[in-house]
Amino acid sequence: MLTTSRLRLRPWLEADRPAFAAMHADPEVMVDAGRPLGREKSDRKFDRYRAAHDELGLGHWAVETLAGDWIGYCGVMPSKAGHSLGEHLSAGWRLKRSAWGFGYATEAARAALADIFDRGLADEVLAYTAPDNLRSQAVMDRLGLQRDPARDFSMDDGRRLWTGLVWVAAAPKA
């Protein structure tokens, strides 16, 4: 578990599944993904995130306020097999709409990246988003990630050709 001044990043609980699905069903939250996720796809994603923590000791954490209100997820995941950029770790976050605008994504991502680097699990972590996802781009800028246009990529996500703009977080120099 990771704790910040306002948030707790913790392993997944079965009780998180309905809130996770509701967040993925919100069209505004999912605009960058092209469309909301149905319950079956949301459940598969939930299971993948939970398994990453159980098997690898890293992944997307459930994020809640210190008062215990579930607000979304954030963390660092290994890339899926066959990714355009090859094997890598990528930072990501998604918060329910009512949690937007409070700096929670930046706070949670900063903690997740620090954890990966403090444990020596990577020298760099990539983060990517669609060209029109200005909210995530702003988080990447606030985190001090470096834009790397040479790594930008496109991939078929099964519905469309999705373009990812890439930023890099580097482990602090010793």
mmCIF file with all atom_site columns, C-alpha atoms in Angstrom:
data_model
loop_
_atom_site.group_PDB
_atom_site.id
_atom_site.type_symbol
_atom_site.label_atom_id
_atom_site.label_alt_id
_atom_site.label_comp_id
_atom_site.label_asym_id
_atom_site.label_entity_id
_atom_site.label_seq_id
_atom_site.pdbx_PDB_ins_code
_atom_site.Cartn_x
_atom_site.Cartn_y
_atom_site.Cartn_z
_atom_site.occupancy
_atom_site.B_iso_or_equiv
_atom_site.pdbx_formal_charge
_atom_site.auth_seq_id
_atom_site.auth_comp_id
_atom_site.auth_asym_id
_atom_site.auth_atom_id
_atom_site.pdbx_PDB_model_num
ATOM 1   C CA . MET A 1 1   ? 0.000   0.000   0.000   1.00 0.00 ? 1   MET A CA 1
ATOM 2   C CA . LEU A 1 2   ? 1.166   3.527   -0.793  1.00 0.00 ? 2   LEU A CA 1
ATOM 3   C CA . THR A 1 3   ? -0.059  6.586   1.078   1.00 0.00 ? 3   THR A CA 1
ATOM 4   C CA . THR A 1 4   ? 0.176   10.244  0.097   1.00 0.00 ? 4   THR A CA 1
ATOM 5   C CA . SER A 1 5   ? -1.066  13.307  1.954   1.00 0.00 ? 5   SER A CA 1
ATOM 6   C CA . ARG A 1 6   ? -4.608  12.767  0.601   1.00 0.00 ? 6   ARG A CA 1
ATOM 7   C CA . LEU A 1 7   ? -4.724  9.329   -1.018  1.00 0.00 ? 7   LEU A CA 1
ATOM 8   C CA . ARG A 1 8   ? -4.200  5.638   -0.468  1.00 0.00 ? 8   ARG A CA 1
ATOM 9   C CA . LEU A 1 9   ? -3.084  3.395   -3.348  1.00 0.00 ? 9   LEU A CA 1
ATOM 10  C CA . ARG A 1 10  ? -3.951  -0.127  -2.352  1.00 0.00 ? 10  ARG A CA 1
ATOM 11  C CA . PRO A 1 11  ? -4.425  -3.630  -3.726  1.00 0.00 ? 11  PRO A CA 1
ATOM 12  C CA . TRP A 1 12  ? -7.743  -4.455  -5.330  1.00 0.00 ? 12  TRP A CA 1
ATOM 13  C CA . LEU A 1 13  ? -10.699 -5.772  -3.365  1.00 0.00 ? 13  LEU A CA 1
ATOM 14  C CA . GLU A 1 14  ? -13.628 -7.648  -4.860  1.00 0.00 ? 14  GLU A CA 1
ATOM 15  C CA . ALA A 1 15  ? -15.802 -4.855  -3.438  1.00 0.00 ? 15  ALA A CA 1
ATOM 16  C CA . ASP A 1 16  ? -14.112 -2.432  -5.913  1.00 0.00 ? 16  ASP A CA 1
ATOM 17  C CA . ARG A 1 17  ? -15.511 -4.221  -8.953  1.00 0.00 ? 17  ARG A CA 1
ATOM 18  C CA . PRO A 1 18  ? -18.878 -2.375  -9.200  1.00 0.00 ? 18  PRO A CA 1
ATOM 19  C CA . ALA A 1 19  ? -17.296 1.104   -8.878  1.00 0.00 ? 19  ALA A CA 1
ATOM 20  C CA . PHE A 1 20  ? -14.620 0.121   -11.400 1.00 0.00 ? 20  PHE A CA 1
ATOM 21  C CA . ALA A 1 21  ? -17.335 -0.971  -13.867 1.00 0.00 ? 21  ALA A CA 1
ATOM 22  C CA . ALA A 1 22  ? -19.391 2.183   -13.272 1.00 0.00 ? 22  ALA A CA 1
ATOM 23  C CA . MET A 1 23  ? -16.363 4.360   -14.006 1.00 0.00 ? 23  MET A CA 1
ATOM 24  C CA . HIS A 1 24  ? -15.700 2.471   -17.251 1.00 0.00 ? 24  HIS A CA 1
ATOM 25  C CA . ALA A 1 25  ? -19.368 2.826   -18.250 1.00 0.00 ? 25  ALA A CA 1
ATOM 26  C CA . ASP A 1 26  ? -19.178 6.650   -18.088 1.00 0.00 ? 26  ASP A CA 1
ATOM 27  C CA . PRO A 1 27  ? -18.868 8.000   -21.669 1.00 0.00 ? 27  PRO A CA 1
ATOM 28  C CA . GLU A 1 28  ? -17.108 11.180  -20.515 1.00 0.00 ? 28  GLU A CA 1
ATOM 29  C CA . VAL A 1 29  ? -14.511 9.255   -18.499 1.00 0.00 ? 29  VAL A CA 1
ATOM 30  C CA . MET A 1 30  ? -13.941 6.908   -21.434 1.00 0.00 ? 30  MET A CA 1
ATOM 31  C CA . VAL A 1 31  ? -13.814 9.497   -24.244 1.00 0.00 ? 31  VAL A CA 1
ATOM 32  C CA . ASP A 1 32  ? -10.067 8.894   -24.767 1.00 0.00 ? 32  ASP A CA 1
ATOM 33  C CA . ALA A 1 33  ? -10.708 5.170   -25.225 1.00 0.00 ? 33  ALA A CA 1
ATOM 34  C CA . GLY A 1 34  ? -13.292 5.758   -27.935 1.00 0.00 ? 34  GLY A CA 1
ATOM 35  C CA . ARG A 1 35  ? -16.277 4.440   -26.005 1.00 0.00 ? 35  ARG A CA 1
ATOM 36  C CA . PRO A 1 36  ? -17.343 3.096   -22.602 1.00 0.00 ? 36  PRO A CA 1
ATOM 37  C CA . LEU A 1 37  ? -16.562 -0.466  -21.595 1.00 0.00 ? 37  LEU A CA 1
ATOM 38  C CA . GLY A 1 38  ? -19.296 -2.983  -20.971 1.00 0.00 ? 38  GLY A CA 1
ATOM 39  C CA . ARG A 1 39  ? -19.295 -4.958  -17.749 1.00 0.00 ? 39  ARG A CA 1
ATOM 40  C CA . GLU A 1 40  ? -17.599 -8.028  -19.263 1.00 0.00 ? 40  GLU A CA 1
ATOM 41  C CA . LYS A 1 41  ? -14.627 -6.026  -20.605 1.00 0.00 ? 41  LYS A CA 1
ATOM 42  C CA . SER A 1 42  ? -14.424 -4.005  -17.413 1.00 0.00 ? 42  SER A CA 1
ATOM 43  C CA . ASP A 1 43  ? -14.334 -7.215  -15.364 1.00 0.00 ? 43  ASP A CA 1
ATOM 44  C CA . ARG A 1 44  ? -11.516 -8.608  -17.548 1.00 0.00 ? 44  ARG A CA 1
ATOM 45  C CA . LYS A 1 45  ? -9.530  -5.401  -17.028 1.00 0.00 ? 45  LYS A CA 1
ATOM 46  C CA . PHE A 1 46  ? -10.191 -5.571  -13.273 1.00 0.00 ? 46  PHE A CA 1
ATOM 47  C CA . ASP A 1 47  ? -8.984  -9.177  -13.201 1.00 0.00 ? 47  ASP A CA 1
ATOM 48  C CA . ARG A 1 48  ? -5.840  -8.256  -15.187 1.00 0.00 ? 48  ARG A CA 1
ATOM 49  C CA . TYR A 1 49  ? -4.974  -5.432  -12.778 1.00 0.00 ? 49  TYR A CA 1
ATOM 50  C CA . ARG A 1 50  ? -5.561  -7.634  -9.749  1.00 0.00 ? 50  ARG A CA 1
ATOM 51  C CA . ALA A 1 51  ? -3.466  -10.453 -11.235 1.00 0.00 ? 51  ALA A CA 1
ATOM 52  C CA . ALA A 1 52  ? -0.569  -8.083  -12.007 1.00 0.00 ? 52  ALA A CA 1
ATOM 53  C CA . HIS A 1 53  ? -0.350  -7.148  -8.324  1.00 0.00 ? 53  HIS A CA 1
ATOM 54  C CA . ASP A 1 54  ? -0.708  -10.743 -7.171  1.00 0.00 ? 54  ASP A CA 1
ATOM 55  C CA . GLU A 1 55  ? 1.838   -12.169 -9.637  1.00 0.00 ? 55  GLU A CA 1
ATOM 56  C CA . LEU A 1 56  ? 4.305   -9.310  -10.195 1.00 0.00 ? 56  LEU A CA 1
ATOM 57  C CA . GLY A 1 57  ? 3.962   -7.033  -7.183  1.00 0.00 ? 57  GLY A CA 1
ATOM 58  C CA . LEU A 1 58  ? 3.223   -4.059  -9.425  1.00 0.00 ? 58  LEU A CA 1
ATOM 59  C CA . GLY A 1 59  ? 0.404   -2.750  -11.543 1.00 0.00 ? 59  GLY A CA 1
ATOM 60  C CA . HIS A 1 60  ? -2.462  -0.335  -11.307 1.00 0.00 ? 60  HIS A CA 1
ATOM 61  C CA . TRP A 1 61  ? -3.530  0.240   -7.727  1.00 0.00 ? 61  TRP A CA 1
ATOM 62  C CA . ALA A 1 62  ? -7.038  1.012   -6.533  1.00 0.00 ? 62  ALA A CA 1
ATOM 63  C CA . VAL A 1 63  ? -7.001  4.674   -5.447  1.00 0.00 ? 63  VAL A CA 1
ATOM 64  C CA . GLU A 1 64  ? -9.097  6.009   -2.612  1.00 0.00 ? 64  GLU A CA 1
ATOM 65  C CA . THR A 1 65  ? -9.127  9.124   -0.482  1.00 0.00 ? 65  THR A CA 1
ATOM 66  C CA . LEU A 1 66  ? -7.873  8.786   3.079   1.00 0.00 ? 66  LEU A CA 1
ATOM 67  C CA . ALA A 1 67  ? -11.557 8.881   4.074   1.00 0.00 ? 67  ALA A CA 1
ATOM 68  C CA . GLY A 1 68  ? -12.011 5.637   2.101   1.00 0.00 ? 68  GLY A CA 1
ATOM 69  C CA . ASP A 1 69  ? -13.838 6.962   -0.967  1.00 0.00 ? 69  ASP A CA 1
ATOM 70  C CA . TRP A 1 70  ? -12.860 4.951   -4.095  1.00 0.00 ? 70  TRP A CA 1
ATOM 71  C CA . ILE A 1 71  ? -11.918 7.354   -6.900  1.00 0.00 ? 71  ILE A CA 1
ATOM 72  C CA . GLY A 1 72  ? -10.218 5.241   -9.581  1.00 0.00 ? 72  GLY A CA 1
ATOM 73  C CA . TYR A 1 73  ? -6.892  3.637   -10.356 1.00 0.00 ? 73  TYR A CA 1
ATOM 74  C CA . CYS A 1 74  ? -3.291  4.570   -10.978 1.00 0.00 ? 74  CYS A CA 1
ATOM 75  C CA . GLY A 1 75  ? -0.021  2.726   -11.285 1.00 0.00 ? 75  GLY A CA 1
ATOM 76  C CA . VAL A 1 76  ? 2.583   1.152   -13.501 1.00 0.00 ? 76  VAL A CA 1
ATOM 77  C CA . MET A 1 77  ? 1.803   -1.902  -15.614 1.00 0.00 ? 77  MET A CA 1
ATOM 78  C CA . PRO A 1 78  ? 3.906   -4.115  -17.860 1.00 0.00 ? 78  PRO A CA 1
ATOM 79  C CA . SER A 1 79  ? 3.044   -3.725  -21.537 1.00 0.00 ? 79  SER A CA 1
ATOM 80  C CA . LYS A 1 80  ? 0.836   -6.269  -23.228 1.00 0.00 ? 80  LYS A CA 1
ATOM 81  C CA . ALA A 1 81  ? 2.560   -8.840  -25.434 1.00 0.00 ? 81  ALA A CA 1
ATOM 82  C CA . GLY A 1 82  ? 3.197   -7.566  -28.943 1.00 0.00 ? 82  GLY A CA 1
ATOM 83  C CA . HIS A 1 83  ? 2.995   -3.881  -28.038 1.00 0.00 ? 83  HIS A CA 1
ATOM 84  C CA . SER A 1 84  ? 4.303   -1.522  -30.744 1.00 0.00 ? 84  SER A CA 1
ATOM 85  C CA . LEU A 1 85  ? 6.988   -0.241  -28.347 1.00 0.00 ? 85  LEU A CA 1
ATOM 86  C CA . GLY A 1 86  ? 8.134   -3.697  -27.274 1.00 0.00 ? 86  GLY A CA 1
ATOM 87  C CA . GLU A 1 87  ? 8.329   -4.725  -23.624 1.00 0.00 ? 87  GLU A CA 1
ATOM 88  C CA . HIS A 1 88  ? 8.172   -1.800  -21.234 1.00 0.00 ? 88  HIS A CA 1
ATOM 89  C CA . LEU A 1 89  ? 6.454   -0.488  -18.132 1.00 0.00 ? 89  LEU A CA 1
ATOM 90  C CA . SER A 1 90  ? 3.789   2.161   -18.589 1.00 0.00 ? 90  SER A CA 1
ATOM 91  C CA . ALA A 1 91  ? 2.212   4.543   -16.114 1.00 0.00 ? 91  ALA A CA 1
ATOM 92  C CA . GLY A 1 92  ? -1.512  5.059   -16.314 1.00 0.00 ? 92  GLY A CA 1
ATOM 93  C CA . TRP A 1 93  ? -4.467  6.434   -14.423 1.00 0.00 ? 93  TRP A CA 1
ATOM 94  C CA . ARG A 1 94  ? -8.206  6.814   -14.706 1.00 0.00 ? 94  ARG A CA 1
ATOM 95  C CA . LEU A 1 95  ? -10.419 8.561   -12.193 1.00 0.00 ? 95  LEU A CA 1
ATOM 96  C CA . LYS A 1 96  ? -14.172 8.780   -11.914 1.00 0.00 ? 96  LYS A CA 1
ATOM 97  C CA . ARG A 1 97  ? -15.475 12.121  -13.122 1.00 0.00 ? 97  ARG A CA 1
ATOM 98  C CA . SER A 1 98  ? -16.321 13.469  -9.651  1.00 0.00 ? 98  SER A CA 1
ATOM 99  C CA . ALA A 1 99  ? -12.604 13.155  -8.748  1.00 0.00 ? 99  ALA A CA 1
ATOM 100 C CA . TRP A 1 100 ? -11.367 15.290  -11.645 1.00 0.00 ? 100 TRP A CA 1
ATOM 101 C CA . GLY A 1 101 ? -9.779  18.676  -11.061 1.00 0.00 ? 101 GLY A CA 1
ATOM 102 C CA . PHE A 1 102 ? -8.331  18.069  -7.587  1.00 0.00 ? 102 PHE A CA 1
ATOM 103 C CA . GLY A 1 103 ? -4.808  16.976  -8.562  1.00 0.00 ? 103 GLY A CA 1
ATOM 104 C CA . TYR A 1 104 ? -5.452  13.386  -7.498  1.00 0.00 ? 104 TYR A CA 1
ATOM 105 C CA . ALA A 1 105 ? -4.090  11.836  -10.723 1.00 0.00 ? 105 ALA A CA 1
ATOM 106 C CA . THR A 1 106 ? -0.814  13.730  -10.382 1.00 0.00 ? 106 THR A CA 1
ATOM 107 C CA . GLU A 1 107 ? -0.501  12.885  -6.680  1.00 0.00 ? 107 GLU A CA 1
ATOM 108 C CA . ALA A 1 108 ? -1.236  9.192   -7.223  1.00 0.00 ? 108 ALA A CA 1
ATOM 109 C CA . ALA A 1 109 ? 1.028   8.887   -10.286 1.00 0.00 ? 109 ALA A CA 1
ATOM 110 C CA . ARG A 1 110 ? 3.902   10.590  -8.468  1.00 0.00 ? 110 ARG A CA 1
ATOM 111 C CA . ALA A 1 111 ? 3.597   8.025   -5.653  1.00 0.00 ? 111 ALA A CA 1
ATOM 112 C CA . ALA A 1 112 ? 3.336   5.080   -8.069  1.00 0.00 ? 112 ALA A CA 1
ATOM 113 C CA . LEU A 1 113 ? 6.388   6.171   -10.077 1.00 0.00 ? 113 LEU A CA 1
ATOM 114 C CA . ALA A 1 114 ? 8.418   6.797   -6.916  1.00 0.00 ? 114 ALA A CA 1
ATOM 115 C CA . ASP A 1 115 ? 7.543   3.289   -5.716  1.00 0.00 ? 115 ASP A CA 1
ATOM 116 C CA . ILE A 1 116 ? 8.745   1.674   -8.964  1.00 0.00 ? 116 ILE A CA 1
ATOM 117 C CA . PHE A 1 117 ? 12.002  3.638   -8.957  1.00 0.00 ? 117 PHE A CA 1
ATOM 118 C CA . ASP A 1 118 ? 12.608  3.235   -5.192  1.00 0.00 ? 118 ASP A CA 1
ATOM 119 C CA . ARG A 1 119 ? 12.265  -0.539  -5.559  1.00 0.00 ? 119 ARG A CA 1
ATOM 120 C CA . GLY A 1 120 ? 14.645  -0.515  -8.533  1.00 0.00 ? 120 GLY A CA 1
ATOM 121 C CA . LEU A 1 121 ? 12.101  -2.148  -10.832 1.00 0.00 ? 121 LEU A CA 1
ATOM 122 C CA . ALA A 1 122 ? 12.904  0.056   -13.849 1.00 0.00 ? 122 ALA A CA 1
ATOM 123 C CA . ASP A 1 123 ? 15.224  2.757   -15.142 1.00 0.00 ? 123 ASP A CA 1
ATOM 124 C CA . GLU A 1 124 ? 12.384  4.318   -17.088 1.00 0.00 ? 124 GLU A CA 1
ATOM 125 C CA . VAL A 1 125 ? 8.614   4.175   -17.311 1.00 0.00 ? 125 VAL A CA 1
ATOM 126 C CA . LEU A 1 126 ? 6.649   5.286   -20.346 1.00 0.00 ? 126 LEU A CA 1
ATOM 127 C CA . ALA A 1 127 ? 3.332   7.096   -20.306 1.00 0.00 ? 127 ALA A CA 1
ATOM 128 C CA . TYR A 1 128 ? 1.199   7.655   -23.357 1.00 0.00 ? 128 TYR A CA 1
ATOM 129 C CA . THR A 1 129 ? -2.094  9.170   -24.317 1.00 0.00 ? 129 THR A CA 1
ATOM 130 C CA . ALA A 1 130 ? -4.105  10.222  -27.326 1.00 0.00 ? 130 ALA A CA 1
ATOM 131 C CA . PRO A 1 131 ? -3.313  13.587  -28.953 1.00 0.00 ? 131 PRO A CA 1
ATOM 132 C CA . ASP A 1 132 ? -6.649  15.032  -27.798 1.00 0.00 ? 132 ASP A CA 1
ATOM 133 C CA . ASN A 1 133 ? -6.383  13.876  -24.163 1.00 0.00 ? 133 ASN A CA 1
ATOM 134 C CA . LEU A 1 134 ? -5.186  17.185  -22.784 1.00 0.00 ? 134 LEU A CA 1
ATOM 135 C CA . ARG A 1 135 ? -6.011  16.221  -19.179 1.00 0.00 ? 135 ARG A CA 1
ATOM 136 C CA . SER A 1 136 ? -3.521  13.340  -19.188 1.00 0.00 ? 136 SER A CA 1
ATOM 137 C CA . GLN A 1 137 ? -0.959  15.406  -21.048 1.00 0.00 ? 137 GLN A CA 1
ATOM 138 C CA . ALA A 1 138 ? -1.221  18.034  -18.308 1.00 0.00 ? 138 ALA A CA 1
ATOM 139 C CA . VAL A 1 139 ? -0.654  15.358  -15.642 1.00 0.00 ? 139 VAL A CA 1
ATOM 140 C CA . MET A 1 140 ? 2.453   14.172  -17.493 1.00 0.00 ? 140 MET A CA 1
ATOM 141 C CA . ASP A 1 141 ? 3.757   17.727  -17.637 1.00 0.00 ? 141 ASP A CA 1
ATOM 142 C CA . ARG A 1 142 ? 3.078   18.286  -13.909 1.00 0.00 ? 142 ARG A CA 1
ATOM 143 C CA . LEU A 1 143 ? 4.961   15.063  -13.162 1.00 0.00 ? 143 LEU A CA 1
ATOM 144 C CA . GLY A 1 144 ? 7.973   16.375  -15.087 1.00 0.00 ? 144 GLY A CA 1
ATOM 145 C CA . LEU A 1 145 ? 7.891   13.555  -17.655 1.00 0.00 ? 145 LEU A CA 1
ATOM 146 C CA . GLN A 1 146 ? 9.804   14.234  -20.860 1.00 0.00 ? 146 GLN A CA 1
ATOM 147 C CA . ARG A 1 147 ? 7.982   14.155  -24.178 1.00 0.00 ? 147 ARG A CA 1
ATOM 148 C CA . ASP A 1 148 ? 9.585   11.680  -26.641 1.00 0.00 ? 148 ASP A CA 1
ATOM 149 C CA . PRO A 1 149 ? 7.995   12.104  -30.100 1.00 0.00 ? 149 PRO A CA 1
ATOM 150 C CA . ALA A 1 150 ? 10.402  9.522   -31.559 1.00 0.00 ? 150 ALA A CA 1
ATOM 151 C CA . ARG A 1 151 ? 8.455   6.831   -29.660 1.00 0.00 ? 151 ARG A CA 1
ATOM 152 C CA . ASP A 1 152 ? 4.952   7.932   -30.701 1.00 0.00 ? 152 ASP A CA 1
ATOM 153 C CA . PHE A 1 153 ? 3.027   4.996   -32.129 1.00 0.00 ? 153 PHE A CA 1
ATOM 154 C CA . SER A 1 154 ? -0.256  3.868   -33.622 1.00 0.00 ? 154 SER A CA 1
ATOM 155 C CA . MET A 1 155 ? -2.049  0.598   -32.987 1.00 0.00 ? 155 MET A CA 1
ATOM 156 C CA . ASP A 1 156 ? -5.289  -1.049  -33.924 1.00 0.00 ? 156 ASP A CA 1
ATOM 157 C CA . ASP A 1 157 ? -7.310  -1.363  -30.741 1.00 0.00 ? 157 ASP A CA 1
ATOM 158 C CA . GLY A 1 158 ? -9.972  -3.497  -32.422 1.00 0.00 ? 158 GLY A CA 1
ATOM 159 C CA . ARG A 1 159 ? -12.245 -0.546  -33.141 1.00 0.00 ? 159 ARG A CA 1
ATOM 160 C CA . ARG A 1 160 ? -9.959  2.028   -34.709 1.00 0.00 ? 160 ARG A CA 1
ATOM 161 C CA . LEU A 1 161 ? -6.369  3.070   -35.260 1.00 0.00 ? 161 LEU A CA 1
ATOM 162 C CA . TRP A 1 162 ? -5.301  4.670   -31.971 1.00 0.00 ? 162 TRP A CA 1
ATOM 163 C CA . THR A 1 163 ? -2.327  7.035   -31.800 1.00 0.00 ? 163 THR A CA 1
ATOM 164 C CA . GLY A 1 164 ? -0.255  7.316   -28.635 1.00 0.00 ? 164 GLY A CA 1
ATOM 165 C CA . LEU A 1 165 ? 1.938   10.278  -27.795 1.00 0.00 ? 165 LEU A CA 1
ATOM 166 C CA . VAL A 1 166 ? 4.773   9.167   -25.512 1.00 0.00 ? 166 VAL A CA 1
ATOM 167 C CA . TRP A 1 167 ? 6.336   10.709  -22.402 1.00 0.00 ? 167 TRP A CA 1
ATOM 168 C CA . VAL A 1 168 ? 9.179   9.191   -20.357 1.00 0.00 ? 168 VAL A CA 1
ATOM 169 C CA . ALA A 1 169 ? 9.788   9.133   -16.624 1.00 0.00 ? 169 ALA A CA 1
ATOM 170 C CA . ALA A 1 170 ? 13.422  8.373   -15.800 1.00 0.00 ? 170 ALA A CA 1
ATOM 171 C CA . ALA A 1 171 ? 14.667  6.964   -12.516 1.00 0.00 ? 171 ALA A CA 1
ATOM 172 C CA . PRO A 1 172 ? 16.372  9.642   -10.430 1.00 0.00 ? 172 PRO A CA 1
ATOM 173 C CA . LYS A 1 173 ? 20.153  9.671   -10.727 1.00 0.00 ? 173 LYS A CA 1
ATOM 174 C CA . ALA A 1 174 ? 21.897  8.268   -7.658  1.00 0.00 ? 174 ALA A CA 1
#
